[in-house]
Tab-separated table of C-alpha atoms in Angstrom:
chain	number	residue	atom	x	y	z
A	1	UNK	CA	112.023	101.281	71.136
A	2	UNK	CA	114.185	98.168	70.708
A	3	UNK	CA	117.041	99.759	72.684
A	4	UNK	CA	114.700	100.800	75.494
A	5	UNK	CA	113.259	97.292	75.664
A	6	UNK	CA	116.756	95.788	75.806
A	7	UNK	CA	117.802	98.197	78.586
A	8	UNK	CA	114.681	97.359	80.595
A	9	UNK	CA	115.325	93.631	80.179
A	10	UNK	CA	118.939	93.925	81.330
A	11	UNK	CA	117.877	95.977	84.334
A	12	UNK	CA	115.107	93.583	85.362
A	13	UNK	CA	117.397	90.537	85.142
A	14	UNK	CA	119.990	92.119	87.437
A	15	UNK	CA	117.563	93.006	90.231
A	16	UNK	CA	116.206	90.439	92.724
A	17	UNK	CA	112.774	88.929	92.335
A	18	UNK	CA	110.054	89.742	94.844
A	19	UNK	CA	110.895	86.781	97.045
A	20	UNK	CA	110.519	85.961	99.841
A	21	UNK	CA	114.306	85.615	100.215
A	22	UNK	CA	115.280	83.743	103.380
A	23	UNK	CA	118.594	83.673	105.256
A	24	UNK	CA	118.231	81.898	108.592
A	25	UNK	CA	115.703	83.853	110.681
A	26	UNK	CA	115.722	86.775	108.212
A	27	UNK	CA	113.055	87.024	105.498
A	28	UNK	CA	113.120	89.747	102.831
A	29	UNK	CA	110.519	90.768	100.238
A	30	UNK	CA	110.970	93.551	97.695
A	31	UNK	CA	109.666	94.997	94.450
A	32	UNK	CA	110.170	97.939	92.126
A	33	UNK	CA	107.650	99.494	89.774
A	34	UNK	CA	109.049	101.722	87.008
A	35	UNK	CA	107.224	104.913	86.090
A	36	UNK	CA	108.498	104.458	82.512
A	37	UNK	CA	109.778	101.369	80.728
A	38	UNK	CA	113.217	101.872	82.297
A	39	UNK	CA	113.535	102.650	85.994
A	40	UNK	CA	115.995	104.726	87.993
A	41	UNK	CA	115.469	102.693	91.183
A	42	UNK	CA	117.466	99.644	92.221
A	43	UNK	CA	117.735	97.305	95.154
A	44	UNK	CA	119.871	94.318	96.018
A	45	UNK	CA	119.897	91.478	98.531
A	46	UNK	CA	123.006	89.336	98.999
A	47	UNK	CA	123.654	86.673	101.682
A	48	UNK	CA	127.249	86.945	102.922
A	49	UNK	CA	127.716	83.299	103.851
A	50	UNK	CA	127.999	83.779	107.618
A	51	UNK	CA	124.343	84.307	108.507
A	52	UNK	CA	124.451	88.031	107.664
A	53	UNK	CA	123.092	89.680	104.528
A	54	UNK	CA	123.722	92.862	102.567
A	55	UNK	CA	120.679	94.883	101.592
A	56	UNK	CA	120.953	98.025	99.467
A	57	UNK	CA	118.376	100.309	97.903
A	58	UNK	CA	118.939	103.366	95.729
A	59	UNK	CA	117.448	105.895	93.356
A	60	UNK	CA	119.298	107.296	90.333
A	61	UNK	CA	118.230	110.711	89.062
A	62	UNK	CA	116.054	110.731	85.955
A	63	UNK	CA	114.457	107.975	83.910
A	64	UNK	CA	115.104	106.254	80.614
A	65	UNK	CA	117.998	104.255	79.204
A	66	UNK	CA	120.769	106.275	80.884
A	67	UNK	CA	119.333	105.859	84.374
A	68	UNK	CA	118.584	102.191	83.725
A	69	UNK	CA	122.186	101.536	82.709
A	70	UNK	CA	123.436	103.223	85.876
A	71	UNK	CA	121.123	101.096	88.023
A	72	UNK	CA	122.380	98.016	86.177
A	73	UNK	CA	125.958	99.100	86.915
A	74	UNK	CA	125.040	99.530	90.584
A	75	UNK	CA	123.522	96.048	90.718
A	76	UNK	CA	126.699	94.663	89.138
A	77	UNK	CA	128.892	96.571	91.586
A	78	UNK	CA	126.999	95.084	94.542
A	79	UNK	CA	127.465	91.590	93.120
A	80	UNK	CA	131.208	92.117	92.628
A	81	UNK	CA	131.646	93.502	96.151
A	82	UNK	CA	129.982	90.470	97.682
A	83	UNK	CA	131.913	87.982	95.546
A	84	UNK	CA	135.250	89.622	96.355
A	85	UNK	CA	134.825	90.234	100.073
A	86	UNK	CA	132.147	87.736	101.182
A	87	UNK	CA	132.188	87.666	104.993
A	88	UNK	CA	134.810	90.467	105.080
A	89	UNK	CA	132.505	92.915	103.338
A	90	UNK	CA	132.596	96.506	104.610
A	91	UNK	CA	129.889	99.070	103.875
A	92	UNK	CA	132.509	101.706	103.062
A	93	UNK	CA	133.733	99.480	100.215
A	94	UNK	CA	130.163	99.010	98.976
A	95	UNK	CA	129.489	102.753	98.884
A	96	UNK	CA	132.833	103.419	97.203
A	97	UNK	CA	132.126	100.823	94.488
A	98	UNK	CA	128.658	102.257	93.849
A	99	UNK	CA	130.059	105.782	93.635
A	100	UNK	CA	132.648	104.712	91.057
A	101	UNK	CA	130.019	102.845	89.010
A	102	UNK	CA	127.686	105.855	88.964
A	103	UNK	CA	130.470	108.260	87.952
A	104	UNK	CA	131.771	106.028	85.169
A	105	UNK	CA	128.507	104.901	83.625
A	106	UNK	CA	126.680	108.177	84.238
A	107	UNK	CA	129.502	110.222	82.796
A	108	UNK	CA	129.334	112.633	85.712
A	109	UNK	CA	125.811	113.688	84.696
A	110	UNK	CA	123.799	111.517	87.092
A	111	UNK	CA	123.657	111.117	90.868
A	112	UNK	CA	121.984	108.642	93.192
A	113	UNK	CA	120.738	108.216	96.725
A	114	UNK	CA	121.520	104.950	98.487
A	115	UNK	CA	120.934	103.161	101.769
A	116	UNK	CA	123.115	100.111	102.386
A	117	UNK	CA	122.873	97.821	105.399
A	118	UNK	CA	124.358	94.609	106.707
A	119	UNK	CA	121.705	92.780	108.694
A	120	UNK	CA	122.853	90.244	111.277
A	121	UNK	CA	119.746	88.324	112.397
A	122	UNK	CA	121.752	85.931	114.576
A	123	UNK	CA	123.608	88.506	116.668
A	124	UNK	CA	120.620	90.844	116.312
A	125	UNK	CA	122.104	94.032	114.908
A	126	UNK	CA	122.013	96.138	111.764
A	127	UNK	CA	124.930	98.214	110.505
A	128	UNK	CA	124.063	100.838	107.916
A	129	UNK	CA	125.021	103.921	105.931
A	130	UNK	CA	122.790	106.404	104.130
A	131	UNK	CA	123.754	108.591	101.186
A	132	UNK	CA	120.898	111.074	100.968
A	133	UNK	CA	118.260	108.324	100.883
A	134	UNK	CA	114.765	108.464	102.479
A	135	UNK	CA	114.778	107.158	106.045
A	136	UNK	CA	113.802	103.483	106.511
A	137	UNK	CA	111.684	102.451	109.494
A	138	UNK	CA	112.246	99.844	112.180
A	139	UNK	CA	108.782	98.715	113.291
A	140	UNK	CA	108.003	97.262	116.701
A	141	UNK	CA	104.633	96.691	118.386
A	142	UNK	CA	105.274	99.574	120.784
A	143	UNK	CA	107.201	102.043	118.625
A	144	UNK	CA	108.351	103.142	115.192
A	145	UNK	CA	112.050	104.017	114.882
A	146	UNK	CA	113.679	105.924	112.014
A	147	UNK	CA	117.064	104.594	110.873
A	148	UNK	CA	118.566	108.019	110.319
A	149	UNK	CA	121.909	108.258	108.545
A	150	UNK	CA	123.985	111.088	107.112
A	151	UNK	CA	125.892	111.056	103.859
A	152	UNK	CA	126.176	112.808	100.510
A	153	UNK	CA	124.631	111.743	97.209
A	154	UNK	CA	126.726	109.314	95.190
A	155	UNK	CA	128.201	110.360	91.864
A	156	UNK	CA	128.520	114.049	92.718
A	157	UNK	CA	131.202	116.291	94.192
A	158	UNK	CA	134.203	114.981	96.095
A	159	UNK	CA	133.673	111.381	97.296
A	160	UNK	CA	133.069	111.473	101.050
A	161	UNK	CA	132.543	108.304	103.117
A	162	UNK	CA	129.181	108.382	104.908
A	163	UNK	CA	128.941	107.845	108.651
A	164	UNK	CA	128.442	104.190	109.539
A	165	UNK	CA	125.934	103.465	112.288
A	166	UNK	CA	124.768	100.416	114.195
A	167	UNK	CA	121.535	99.544	115.962
A	168	UNK	CA	120.479	96.576	118.040
A	169	UNK	CA	117.611	94.437	116.756
A	170	UNK	CA	115.072	92.221	118.467
A	171	UNK	CA	113.311	89.022	117.391
A	172	UNK	CA	110.159	89.978	115.499
A	173	UNK	CA	111.564	93.304	114.271
A	174	UNK	CA	110.282	94.517	110.915
A	175	UNK	CA	112.257	96.930	108.709
A	176	UNK	CA	110.775	98.861	105.781
A	177	UNK	CA	112.868	100.507	103.061
A	178	UNK	CA	111.493	102.549	100.165
A	179	UNK	CA	112.403	105.143	97.535
A	180	UNK	CA	111.015	108.668	97.318
A	181	UNK	CA	108.538	107.576	94.648
A	182	UNK	CA	106.522	105.969	97.470
A	183	UNK	CA	106.058	109.022	99.685
A	184	UNK	CA	105.784	111.336	96.660
A	185	UNK	CA	103.093	109.258	94.913
A	186	UNK	CA	100.298	111.616	93.849
A	187	UNK	CA	96.527	111.201	93.929
A	188	UNK	CA	94.338	112.565	91.079
A	189	UNK	CA	94.274	115.984	92.795
A	190	UNK	CA	98.076	116.109	92.983
A	191	UNK	CA	98.373	115.447	96.737
A	192	UNK	CA	101.365	113.285	97.726
A	193	UNK	CA	101.056	110.102	99.764
A	194	UNK	CA	103.476	111.624	102.266
A	195	UNK	CA	105.842	110.368	104.928
A	196	UNK	CA	103.304	110.926	107.713
A	197	UNK	CA	100.749	108.681	105.997
A	198	UNK	CA	103.372	105.950	105.668
A	199	UNK	CA	104.258	106.268	109.351
A	200	UNK	CA	100.611	106.025	110.381
A	201	UNK	CA	100.177	102.958	108.192
A	202	UNK	CA	103.173	101.227	109.782
A	203	UNK	CA	102.038	102.116	113.307
A	204	UNK	CA	98.672	100.478	112.702
A	205	UNK	CA	100.051	97.169	111.439
A	206	UNK	CA	98.424	94.097	112.928
A	207	UNK	CA	101.188	92.012	114.495
A	208	UNK	CA	99.399	88.873	113.311
A	209	UNK	CA	99.709	90.123	109.705
A	210	UNK	CA	103.209	91.555	109.905
A	211	UNK	CA	105.053	89.093	107.681
A	212	UNK	CA	107.325	90.871	105.168
A	213	UNK	CA	105.081	89.776	102.294
A	214	UNK	CA	101.894	90.970	103.978
A	215	UNK	CA	103.379	94.346	104.947
A	216	UNK	CA	104.845	94.848	101.476
A	217	UNK	CA	101.484	94.158	99.858
A	218	UNK	CA	99.620	96.380	102.350
A	219	UNK	CA	101.879	99.338	101.518
A	220	UNK	CA	101.534	98.686	97.787
A	221	UNK	CA	97.736	98.427	98.075
A	222	UNK	CA	97.536	101.715	100.001
A	223	UNK	CA	99.659	103.419	97.357
A	224	UNK	CA	97.374	102.135	94.612
A	225	UNK	CA	94.306	103.350	96.514
A	226	UNK	CA	95.907	106.758	96.983
A	227	UNK	CA	96.769	107.097	93.285
A	228	UNK	CA	93.211	106.024	92.407
A	229	UNK	CA	94.124	105.186	88.839
A	230	UNK	CA	96.675	107.957	88.308
A	231	UNK	CA	99.785	106.761	86.478
A	232	UNK	CA	103.077	106.598	88.374
A	233	UNK	CA	105.010	109.866	88.301
A	234	UNK	CA	108.152	108.232	89.717
A	235	UNK	CA	109.505	104.737	90.251
A	236	UNK	CA	108.290	102.984	93.399
A	237	UNK	CA	110.483	100.505	95.258
A	238	UNK	CA	109.456	98.827	98.524
A	239	UNK	CA	111.560	96.367	100.527
A	240	UNK	CA	110.474	94.760	103.777
A	241	UNK	CA	112.424	92.448	106.092
A	242	UNK	CA	111.603	90.669	109.307
A	243	UNK	CA	113.537	88.683	111.883
A	244	UNK	CA	111.632	85.636	113.050
A	245	UNK	CA	110.438	85.681	116.636
A	246	UNK	CA	111.683	82.131	117.129
A	247	UNK	CA	114.580	80.299	115.526
A	248	UNK	CA	113.658	78.520	112.241
């Protein structure tokens, strides 16, 4: 029990707080809820010093101390990447560092999904890669866009660089990231929350209440209502970000 508590403490200290975290016109809010004392989810937010920011979210297979130590290694790898490269950071280097961390700490027994993005709220663009992770959503008043990416799980097989993609952003854009524990959350009858329910929720957002904090809490409240008292079957991580409609 003491070792589990220590692992959970280390993990919690290495992950960001809920926020809001602000970099220029970009505001980010995020949280993770472990299904057991130690979680397999992780997320990171790192300003790059030139107005851009790195945001990564991932899910390591399993639960317990082993998964928690891998997530801690991933959080450390993100920190090292940012410190070394700063404004020269490349997503391929981030994915490579995460893959190495997962292989070394997991002993080849664990794998992870990951979605890593560099958000540029000044030049209004997002560059991203996905390694088998659930699709994030770009929310606009008139449409909901999936940020689809293709790449293999980290920590397994032969390391293969994922395809890097870029998308233009607009002032007021909202982006929502999550782990599979969100869409797979079960109600007392065993029915999952589902991707379609999440999409419908995001489509109905009131623009007047679309701050990252408000949207984060709305999603979390809907998950809690869906579970209706049922304990978490998997870790749940939610990250929301928004670009201000006017310059701060």
